[in-house]
Short mmCIF file of C-alpha atoms and ligand atoms in Angstrom, two decimals:
data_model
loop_
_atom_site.label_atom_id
_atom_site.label_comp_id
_atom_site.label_asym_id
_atom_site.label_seq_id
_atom_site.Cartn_x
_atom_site.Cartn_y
_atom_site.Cartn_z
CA UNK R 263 40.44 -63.56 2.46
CA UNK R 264 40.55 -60.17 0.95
CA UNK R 265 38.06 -57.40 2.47
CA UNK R 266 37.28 -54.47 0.23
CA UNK R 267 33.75 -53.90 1.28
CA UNK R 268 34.26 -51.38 4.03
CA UNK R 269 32.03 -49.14 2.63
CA UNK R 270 29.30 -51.51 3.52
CA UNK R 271 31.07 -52.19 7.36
CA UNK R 272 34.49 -52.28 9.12
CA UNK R 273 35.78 -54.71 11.33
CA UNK R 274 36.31 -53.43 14.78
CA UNK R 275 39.07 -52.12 15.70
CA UNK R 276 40.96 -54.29 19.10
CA UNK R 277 41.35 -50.82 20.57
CA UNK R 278 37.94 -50.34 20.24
CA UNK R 279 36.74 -53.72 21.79
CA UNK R 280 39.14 -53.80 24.52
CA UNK R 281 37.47 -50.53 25.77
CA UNK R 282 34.11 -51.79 25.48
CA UNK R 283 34.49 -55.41 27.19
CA UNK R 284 34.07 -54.26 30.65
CA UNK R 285 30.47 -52.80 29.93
CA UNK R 286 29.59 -56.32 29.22
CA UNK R 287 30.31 -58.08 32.40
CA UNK R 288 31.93 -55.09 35.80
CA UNK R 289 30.61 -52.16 34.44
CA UNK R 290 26.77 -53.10 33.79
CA UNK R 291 24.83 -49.80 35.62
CA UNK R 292 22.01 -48.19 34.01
CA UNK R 293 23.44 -44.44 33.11
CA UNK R 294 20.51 -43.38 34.60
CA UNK R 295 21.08 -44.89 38.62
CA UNK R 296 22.09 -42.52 41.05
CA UNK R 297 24.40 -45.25 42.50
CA UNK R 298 28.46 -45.81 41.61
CA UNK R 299 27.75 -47.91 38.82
CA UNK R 300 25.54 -45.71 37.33
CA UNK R 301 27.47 -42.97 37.62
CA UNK R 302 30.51 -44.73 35.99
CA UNK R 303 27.92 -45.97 32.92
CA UNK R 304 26.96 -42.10 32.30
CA UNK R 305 30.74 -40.49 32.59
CA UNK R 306 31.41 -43.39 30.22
CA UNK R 307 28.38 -42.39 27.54
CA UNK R 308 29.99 -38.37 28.34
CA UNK R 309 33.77 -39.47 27.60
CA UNK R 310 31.98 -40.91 24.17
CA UNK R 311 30.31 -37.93 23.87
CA UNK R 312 33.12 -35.88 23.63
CA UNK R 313 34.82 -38.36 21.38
CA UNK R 314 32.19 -38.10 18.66
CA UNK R 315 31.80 -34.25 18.85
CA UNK R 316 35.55 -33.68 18.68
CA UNK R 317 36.03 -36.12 15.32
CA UNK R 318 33.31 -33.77 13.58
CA UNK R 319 34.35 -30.47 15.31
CA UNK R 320 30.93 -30.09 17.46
CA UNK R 321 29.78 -29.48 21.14
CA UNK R 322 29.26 -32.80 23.15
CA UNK R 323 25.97 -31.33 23.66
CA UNK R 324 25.07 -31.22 20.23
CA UNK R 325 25.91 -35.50 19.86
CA UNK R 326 22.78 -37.48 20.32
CA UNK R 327 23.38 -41.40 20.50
CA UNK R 328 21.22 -43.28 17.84
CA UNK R 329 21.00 -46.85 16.48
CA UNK R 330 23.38 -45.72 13.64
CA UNK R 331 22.84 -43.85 10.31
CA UNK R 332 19.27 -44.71 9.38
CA UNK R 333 17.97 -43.93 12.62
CA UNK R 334 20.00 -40.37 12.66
CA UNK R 335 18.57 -40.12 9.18
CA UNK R 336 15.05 -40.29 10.08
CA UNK R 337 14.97 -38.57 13.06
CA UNK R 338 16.18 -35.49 11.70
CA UNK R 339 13.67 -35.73 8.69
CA UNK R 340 10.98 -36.90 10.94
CA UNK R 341 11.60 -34.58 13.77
CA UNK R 342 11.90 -31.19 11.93
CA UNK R 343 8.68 -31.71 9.78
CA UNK R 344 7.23 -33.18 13.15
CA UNK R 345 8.17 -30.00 15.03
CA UNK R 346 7.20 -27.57 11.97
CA UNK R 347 4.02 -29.25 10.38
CA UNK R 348 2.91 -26.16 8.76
CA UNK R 349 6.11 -25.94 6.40
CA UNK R 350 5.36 -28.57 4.02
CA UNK R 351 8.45 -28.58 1.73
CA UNK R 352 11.66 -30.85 1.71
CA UNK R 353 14.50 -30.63 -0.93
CA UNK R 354 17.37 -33.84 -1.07
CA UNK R 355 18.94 -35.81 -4.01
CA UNK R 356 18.46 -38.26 -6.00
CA UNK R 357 21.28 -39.95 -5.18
CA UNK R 358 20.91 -40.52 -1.51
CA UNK R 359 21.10 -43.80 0.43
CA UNK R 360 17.72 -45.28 1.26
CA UNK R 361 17.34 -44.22 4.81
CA UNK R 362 16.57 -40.58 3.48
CA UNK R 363 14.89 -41.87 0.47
CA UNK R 364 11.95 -43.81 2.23
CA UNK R 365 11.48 -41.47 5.01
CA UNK R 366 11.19 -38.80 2.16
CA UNK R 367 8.64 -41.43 0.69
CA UNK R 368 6.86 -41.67 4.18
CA UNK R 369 6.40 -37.85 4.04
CA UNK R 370 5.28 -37.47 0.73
CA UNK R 371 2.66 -39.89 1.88
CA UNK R 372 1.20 -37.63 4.64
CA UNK R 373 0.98 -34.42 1.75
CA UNK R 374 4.67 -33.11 1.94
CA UNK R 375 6.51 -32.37 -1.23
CA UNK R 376 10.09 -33.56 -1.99
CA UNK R 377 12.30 -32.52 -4.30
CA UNK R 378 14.85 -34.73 -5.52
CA UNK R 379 17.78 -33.21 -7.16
CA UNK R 380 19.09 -34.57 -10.09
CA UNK R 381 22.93 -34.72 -10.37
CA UNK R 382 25.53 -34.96 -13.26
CA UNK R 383 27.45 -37.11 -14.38
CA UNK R 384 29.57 -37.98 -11.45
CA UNK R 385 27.05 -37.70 -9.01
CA UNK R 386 27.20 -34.45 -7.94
CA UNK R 387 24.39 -31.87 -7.16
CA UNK R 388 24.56 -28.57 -8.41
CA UNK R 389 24.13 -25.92 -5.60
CA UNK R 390 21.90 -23.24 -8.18
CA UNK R 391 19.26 -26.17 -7.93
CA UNK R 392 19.23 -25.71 -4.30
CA UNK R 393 18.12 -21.91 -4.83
CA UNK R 394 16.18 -22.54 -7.19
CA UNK R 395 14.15 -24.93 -5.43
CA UNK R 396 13.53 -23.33 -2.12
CA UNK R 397 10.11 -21.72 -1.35
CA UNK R 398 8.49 -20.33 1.96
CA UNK R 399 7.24 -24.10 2.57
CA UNK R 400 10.85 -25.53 2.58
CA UNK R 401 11.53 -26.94 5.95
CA UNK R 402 14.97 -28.70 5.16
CA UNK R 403 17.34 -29.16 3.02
CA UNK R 404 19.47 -33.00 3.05
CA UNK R 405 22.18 -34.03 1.17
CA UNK R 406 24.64 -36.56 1.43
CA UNK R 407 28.55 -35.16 1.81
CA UNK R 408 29.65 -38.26 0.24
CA UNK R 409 27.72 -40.74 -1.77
CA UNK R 410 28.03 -44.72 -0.74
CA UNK R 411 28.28 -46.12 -4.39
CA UNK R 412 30.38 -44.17 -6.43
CA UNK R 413 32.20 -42.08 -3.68
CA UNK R 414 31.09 -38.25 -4.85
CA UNK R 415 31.72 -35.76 -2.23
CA UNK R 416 28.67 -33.16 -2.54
CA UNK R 417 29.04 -29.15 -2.02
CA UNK R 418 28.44 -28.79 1.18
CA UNK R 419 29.63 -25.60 2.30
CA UNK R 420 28.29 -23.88 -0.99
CA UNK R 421 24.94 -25.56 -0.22
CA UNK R 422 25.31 -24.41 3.07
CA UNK R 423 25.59 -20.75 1.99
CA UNK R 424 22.73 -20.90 0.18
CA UNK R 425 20.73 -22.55 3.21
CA UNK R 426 22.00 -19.64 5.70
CA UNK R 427 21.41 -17.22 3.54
CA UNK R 428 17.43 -18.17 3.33
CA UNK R 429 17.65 -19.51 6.90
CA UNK R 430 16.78 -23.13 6.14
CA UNK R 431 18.19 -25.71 8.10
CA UNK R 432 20.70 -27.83 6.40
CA UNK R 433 21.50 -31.73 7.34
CA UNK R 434 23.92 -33.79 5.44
CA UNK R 435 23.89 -37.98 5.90
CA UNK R 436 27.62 -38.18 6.71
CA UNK R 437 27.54 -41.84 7.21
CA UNK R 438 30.31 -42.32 4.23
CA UNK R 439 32.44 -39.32 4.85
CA UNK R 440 33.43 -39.30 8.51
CA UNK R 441 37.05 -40.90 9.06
CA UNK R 442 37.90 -40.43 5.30
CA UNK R 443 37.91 -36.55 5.11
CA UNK R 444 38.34 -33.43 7.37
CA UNK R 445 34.48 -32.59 9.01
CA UNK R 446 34.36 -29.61 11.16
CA UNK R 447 30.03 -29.08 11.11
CA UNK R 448 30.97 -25.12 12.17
CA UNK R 449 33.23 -24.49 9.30
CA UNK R 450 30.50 -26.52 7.56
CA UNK R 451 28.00 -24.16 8.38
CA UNK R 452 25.48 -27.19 8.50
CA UNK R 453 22.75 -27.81 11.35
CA UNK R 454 22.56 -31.47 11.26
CA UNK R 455 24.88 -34.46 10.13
CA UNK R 456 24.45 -38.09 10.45
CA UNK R 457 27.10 -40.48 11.71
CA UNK R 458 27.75 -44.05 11.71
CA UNK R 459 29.44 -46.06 14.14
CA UNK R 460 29.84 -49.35 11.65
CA UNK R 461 31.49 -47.98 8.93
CA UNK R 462 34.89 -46.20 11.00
CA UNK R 463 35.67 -49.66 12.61
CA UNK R 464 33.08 -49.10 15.89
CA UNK R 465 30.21 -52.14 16.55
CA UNK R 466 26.75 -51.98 14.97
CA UNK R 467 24.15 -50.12 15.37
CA UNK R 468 25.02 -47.15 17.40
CA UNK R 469 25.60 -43.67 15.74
CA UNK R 470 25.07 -40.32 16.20
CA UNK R 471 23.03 -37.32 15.38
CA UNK R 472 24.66 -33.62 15.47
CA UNK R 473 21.62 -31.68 15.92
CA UNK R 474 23.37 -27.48 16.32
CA UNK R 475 22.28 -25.55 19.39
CA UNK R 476 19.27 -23.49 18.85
CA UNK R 477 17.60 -26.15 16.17
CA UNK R 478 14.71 -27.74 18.00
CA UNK R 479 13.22 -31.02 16.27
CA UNK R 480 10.17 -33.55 17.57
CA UNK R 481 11.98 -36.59 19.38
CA UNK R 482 10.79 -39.63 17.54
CA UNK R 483 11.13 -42.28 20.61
CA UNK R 484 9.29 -40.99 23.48
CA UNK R 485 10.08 -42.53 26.97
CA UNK R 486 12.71 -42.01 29.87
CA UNK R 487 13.51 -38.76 28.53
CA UNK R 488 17.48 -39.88 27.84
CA UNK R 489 19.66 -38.27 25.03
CA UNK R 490 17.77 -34.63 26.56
CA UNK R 491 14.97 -36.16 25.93
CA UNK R 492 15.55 -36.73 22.31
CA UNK R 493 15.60 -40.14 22.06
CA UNK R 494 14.11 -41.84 24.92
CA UNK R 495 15.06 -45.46 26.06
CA UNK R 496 18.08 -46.95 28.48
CA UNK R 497 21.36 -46.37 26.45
CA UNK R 498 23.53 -48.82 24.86
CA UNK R 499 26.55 -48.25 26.86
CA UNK R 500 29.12 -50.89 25.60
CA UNK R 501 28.24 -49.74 22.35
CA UNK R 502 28.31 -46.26 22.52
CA UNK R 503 31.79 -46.55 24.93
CA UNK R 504 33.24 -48.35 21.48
CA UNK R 505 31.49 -45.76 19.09
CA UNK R 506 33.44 -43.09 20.58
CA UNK R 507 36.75 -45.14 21.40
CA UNK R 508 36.68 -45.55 16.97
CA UNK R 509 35.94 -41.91 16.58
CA UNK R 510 39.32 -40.82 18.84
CA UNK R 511 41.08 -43.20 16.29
CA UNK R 512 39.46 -42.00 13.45
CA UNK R 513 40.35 -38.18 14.41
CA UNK R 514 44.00 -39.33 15.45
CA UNK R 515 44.68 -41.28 12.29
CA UNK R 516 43.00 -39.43 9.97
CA UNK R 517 45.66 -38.23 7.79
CA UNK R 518 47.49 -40.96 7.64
CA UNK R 519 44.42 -43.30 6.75
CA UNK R 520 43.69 -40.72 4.01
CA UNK R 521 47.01 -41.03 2.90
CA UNK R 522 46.84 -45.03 3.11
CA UNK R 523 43.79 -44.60 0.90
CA UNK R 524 45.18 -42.76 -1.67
CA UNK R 525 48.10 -45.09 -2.45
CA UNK R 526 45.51 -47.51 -2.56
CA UNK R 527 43.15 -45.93 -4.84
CA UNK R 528 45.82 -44.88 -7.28
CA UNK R 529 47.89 -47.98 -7.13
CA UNK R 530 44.64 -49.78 -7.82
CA UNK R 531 42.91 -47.59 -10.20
CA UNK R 532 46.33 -47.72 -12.34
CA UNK R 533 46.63 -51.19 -12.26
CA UNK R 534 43.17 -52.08 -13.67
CA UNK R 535 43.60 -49.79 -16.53
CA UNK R 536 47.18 -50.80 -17.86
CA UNK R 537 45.87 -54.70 -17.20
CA UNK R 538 42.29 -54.59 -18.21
CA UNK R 539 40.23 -53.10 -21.66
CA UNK R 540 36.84 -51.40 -21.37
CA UNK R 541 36.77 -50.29 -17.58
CA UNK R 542 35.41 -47.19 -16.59
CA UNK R 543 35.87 -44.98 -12.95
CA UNK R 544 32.79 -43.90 -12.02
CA UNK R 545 32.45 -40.53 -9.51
CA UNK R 546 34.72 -37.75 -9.87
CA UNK R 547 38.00 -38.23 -10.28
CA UNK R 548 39.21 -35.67 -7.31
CA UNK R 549 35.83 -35.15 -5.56
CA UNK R 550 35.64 -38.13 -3.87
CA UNK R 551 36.65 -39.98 -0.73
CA UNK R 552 39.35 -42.07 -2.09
CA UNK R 553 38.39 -45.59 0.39
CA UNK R 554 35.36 -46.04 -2.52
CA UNK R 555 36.97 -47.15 -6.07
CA UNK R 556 33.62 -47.75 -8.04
CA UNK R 557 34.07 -49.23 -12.34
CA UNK R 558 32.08 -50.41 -14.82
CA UNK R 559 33.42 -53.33 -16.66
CA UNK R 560 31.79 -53.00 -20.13
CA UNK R 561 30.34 -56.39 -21.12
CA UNK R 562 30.48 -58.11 -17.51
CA UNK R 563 27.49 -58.28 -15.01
CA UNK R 564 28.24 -56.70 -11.40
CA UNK R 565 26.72 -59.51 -9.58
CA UNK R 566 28.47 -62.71 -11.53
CA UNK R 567 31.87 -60.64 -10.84
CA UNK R 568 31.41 -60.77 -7.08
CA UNK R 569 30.52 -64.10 -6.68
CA UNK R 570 33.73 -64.78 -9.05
CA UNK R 571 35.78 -62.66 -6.42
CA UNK R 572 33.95 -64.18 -3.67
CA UNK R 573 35.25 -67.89 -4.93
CA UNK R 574 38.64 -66.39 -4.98
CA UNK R 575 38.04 -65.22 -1.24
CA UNK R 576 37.71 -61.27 -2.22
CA UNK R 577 35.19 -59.68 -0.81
CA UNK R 578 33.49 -56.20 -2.62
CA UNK R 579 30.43 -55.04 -3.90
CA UNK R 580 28.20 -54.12 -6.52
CA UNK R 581 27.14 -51.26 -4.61
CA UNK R 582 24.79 -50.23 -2.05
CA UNK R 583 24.81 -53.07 0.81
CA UNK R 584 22.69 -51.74 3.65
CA UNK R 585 19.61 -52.25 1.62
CA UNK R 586 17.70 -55.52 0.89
CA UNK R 587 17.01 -54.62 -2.63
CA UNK R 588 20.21 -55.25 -4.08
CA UNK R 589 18.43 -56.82 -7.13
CA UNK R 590 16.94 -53.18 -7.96
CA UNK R 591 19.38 -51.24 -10.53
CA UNK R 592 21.25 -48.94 -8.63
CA UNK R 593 19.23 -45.37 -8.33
CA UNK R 594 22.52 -43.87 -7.95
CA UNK R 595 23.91 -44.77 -11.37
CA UNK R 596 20.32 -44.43 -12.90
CA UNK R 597 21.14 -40.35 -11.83
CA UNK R 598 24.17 -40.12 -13.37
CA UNK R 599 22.79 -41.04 -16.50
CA UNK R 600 24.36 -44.89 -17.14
CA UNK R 601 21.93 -47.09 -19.52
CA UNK R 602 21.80 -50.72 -17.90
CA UNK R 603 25.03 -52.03 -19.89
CA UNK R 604 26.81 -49.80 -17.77
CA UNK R 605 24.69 -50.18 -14.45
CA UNK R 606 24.87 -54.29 -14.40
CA UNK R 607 28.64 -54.25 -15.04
CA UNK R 608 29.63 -51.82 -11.70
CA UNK R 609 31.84 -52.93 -9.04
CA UNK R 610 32.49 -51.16 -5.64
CA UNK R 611 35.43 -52.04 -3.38
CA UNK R 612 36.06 -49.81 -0.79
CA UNK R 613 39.69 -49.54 1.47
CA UNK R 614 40.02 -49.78 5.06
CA UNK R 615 42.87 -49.18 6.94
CA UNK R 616 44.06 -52.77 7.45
CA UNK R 617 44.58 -53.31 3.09
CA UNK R 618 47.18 -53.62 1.86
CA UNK R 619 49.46 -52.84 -1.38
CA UNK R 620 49.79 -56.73 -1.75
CA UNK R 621 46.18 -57.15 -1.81
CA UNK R 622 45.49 -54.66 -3.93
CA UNK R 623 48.10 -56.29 -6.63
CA UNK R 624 45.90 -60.04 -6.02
CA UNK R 625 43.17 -58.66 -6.52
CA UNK R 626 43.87 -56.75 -10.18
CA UNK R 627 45.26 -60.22 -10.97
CA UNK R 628 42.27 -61.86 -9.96
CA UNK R 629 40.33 -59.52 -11.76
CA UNK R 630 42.52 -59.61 -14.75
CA UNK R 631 41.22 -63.38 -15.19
CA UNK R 632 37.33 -63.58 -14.05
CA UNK R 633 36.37 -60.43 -15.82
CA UNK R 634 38.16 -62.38 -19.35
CA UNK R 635 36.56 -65.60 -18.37
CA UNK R 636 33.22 -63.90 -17.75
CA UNK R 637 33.62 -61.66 -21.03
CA UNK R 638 34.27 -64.96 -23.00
CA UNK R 639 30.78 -65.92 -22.64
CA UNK R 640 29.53 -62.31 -22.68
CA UNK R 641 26.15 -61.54 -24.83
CA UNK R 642 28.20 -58.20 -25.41
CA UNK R 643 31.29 -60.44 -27.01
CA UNK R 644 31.22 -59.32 -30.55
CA UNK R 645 30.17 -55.89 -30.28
CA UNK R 646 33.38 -55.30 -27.49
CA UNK R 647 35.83 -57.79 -29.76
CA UNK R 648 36.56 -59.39 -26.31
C1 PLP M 255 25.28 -42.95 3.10
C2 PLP M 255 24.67 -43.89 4.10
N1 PLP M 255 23.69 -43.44 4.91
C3 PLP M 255 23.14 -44.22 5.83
C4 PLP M 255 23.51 -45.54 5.98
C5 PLP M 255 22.87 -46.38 7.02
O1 PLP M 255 23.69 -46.46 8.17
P1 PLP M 255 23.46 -47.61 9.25
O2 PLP M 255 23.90 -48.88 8.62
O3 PLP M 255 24.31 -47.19 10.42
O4 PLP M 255 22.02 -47.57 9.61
C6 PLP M 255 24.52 -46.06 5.15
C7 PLP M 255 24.91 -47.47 5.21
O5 PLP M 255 25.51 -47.98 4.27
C8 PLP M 255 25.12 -45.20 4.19
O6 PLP M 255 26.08 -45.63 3.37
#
């Protein structure tokens, strides 16, 4: 088997479960006992702490452990409108992942407006929209740093300039980016970024939530008062013990997984076009995390490709995996401006740091020969001369 879906998850890294194994069966105190064992749970959730802060260049008291990316993703939108009901206003993109999408939806319900801002052509917002679009009602501003399908990296730090200077707080869904390009949140200048644990080879469903000093939101889980009382409930230890073993990996090998991914990308992305007609790279060329290669094969549907790949035993992805509509045409692409031709015939496959230059050479040869068997029986045959 060949795994290039690890935008949608990673496996876990052995350092990673080694560490958290003994929170499973010797070390099973609630953080929250006064006794040995529960003193040994909450240094461990403090060590993790650390961990996460110092991959994204934050305070350990700034970390807040979620359930992963959506939850971090809602609570922020959630809690700041919660907290400031009589601001009314949120601006984000159209190009986000779903977890800021329906909470925006869920606000818009109860009378706040949303602004979604469009993007061009390879997915990218421009920041003069930002300005353009703020008024006295805006409460927050949320976009991604780097989109899940097509790989854009956003503006950040020129959004984030704009934010300061009208003093609106800025959070970016950083699911996608962490592990795959230098964060620092106080170079940044933002006030709230999402993390996932999932996605840099830690277990599901814990992540974080950088919330910066001074920025006071409405918990969303009321309760024991854990987290600071931000999001109440008895922590999951073993979890959160692996979530920040993968983030001191992720900041240690960093470069040289960036690296890795490069050679990948361009090894790949060369291959495909010298072997294969009609294929298109979709996302900026340079702005992008280079894990994510996302085409469109003219004349090919997405879907009939990776089941193809699938029989061959490679595993990648149309797009978007972490929601349930994966029938619905991508949003993402719909942005960018691709008609449907170009939206059915997309493939993602997305580098982790266990691929390899030999299967990246399978692969285009696999490729080479499903995407000409599929094109023989194309609808598009005669206007592409397949
Ligand atoms: C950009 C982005 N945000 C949020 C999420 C959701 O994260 P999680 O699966 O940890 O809830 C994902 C998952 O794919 C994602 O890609």
């Amino acid at each position: 088997m060949i795994y290039f879906d690890n935008a949608a998850s990673t496996a876990v890294h052995p350092e990673v479960v080694k560490e958290m194994l003994p929170y499973f069966d010797v070390q099973y105190g609630n953080p929250s006992s006064i006794h040995q064992f529960g003193r040994k749970a909450k240094n461990a959730i403090q060590k993790a702490r650390k961990q996460v802060a110092a991959l994204v260049g934050a305070e350990p008291d700034e970390i807040i452990f979620t359930s992963g990316g959506t939850e971090s993703n809602n609570t922020i939108l959630m809690g700041i409108q919660a907290f400031r009901p009589e601001k009314n206003h949120v601006i984000t993109s159209s190009i986000e992942h779903e977890a800021i999408l329906e909470p925006c939806r869920d606000l818009e319900k109860n009378g706040v407006k949303v602004t979604y801002l469009s993007v061009d052509e390879h997915g990218i917002v421009n920041p003069n929209d930002i300005t353009n679009s703020i008024n006295p009602q805006t409460v927050i501003v949320s976009v991604m740093f780097a989109n899940n399908e097509v790989g854009a990296i956003q503006p950040i730090k020129e959004i984030s300039k704009i934010c300061n200077e009208y003093q609106i707080p800025l959070h970016t869904d950083a699911v996608q980016a962490v592990g795959k390009v230098p964060i620092n949140v106080k170079e940044l200048g933002v006030d709230a970024l999402s993390i996932s644990s999932h996605k840099i080879n830690g277990p599901k469903g814990v992540g974080a939530l950088f919330i910066k000093k001074g920025l006071t939101i409405a918990p969303e889980i009321l309760g024991g008062g854990q987290e600071n009382g931000m999001r109440s409930g008895t922590e999951n230890v073993a979890s959160i013990v692996g979530f920040g073993k993968a983030c001191e990996i992720a900041k240690e090998r960093l470069n040289e997984n960036i690296s890795h991914f490069r050679t990948l990308h361009s090894s790949m992305l060369s291959k495909i076009v010298k072997e294969i007609p009609h294929v298109k790279l979709n996302g900026h060329t340079e702005k992008r995390i280079f894990n994510n290669i996302h085409l469109t094969f003219l004349g090919v549907n997405g879907e009939d490709l990776i089941i193809k790949l699938d029989e061959h035993g490679i595993a990648a992805s149309t797009g978007s995996a972490c929601s349930v509509h994966t029938q619905k045409a991508s949003h993402v692409l719909k942005a960018m401006g691709f008609n449907h031709e170009q939206i059915t015939g997309s493939l993602r496959i997305s580098f982790g740091y266990m691929n390899t230059l030999d299967e990246v050479d399978q692969t285009v040869e696999v490729l080479k020969k499903v995407v000409a068997e599929l094109r023989s029986v194309s609808p598009y045959k005669t206007k592409y001369n397949f």
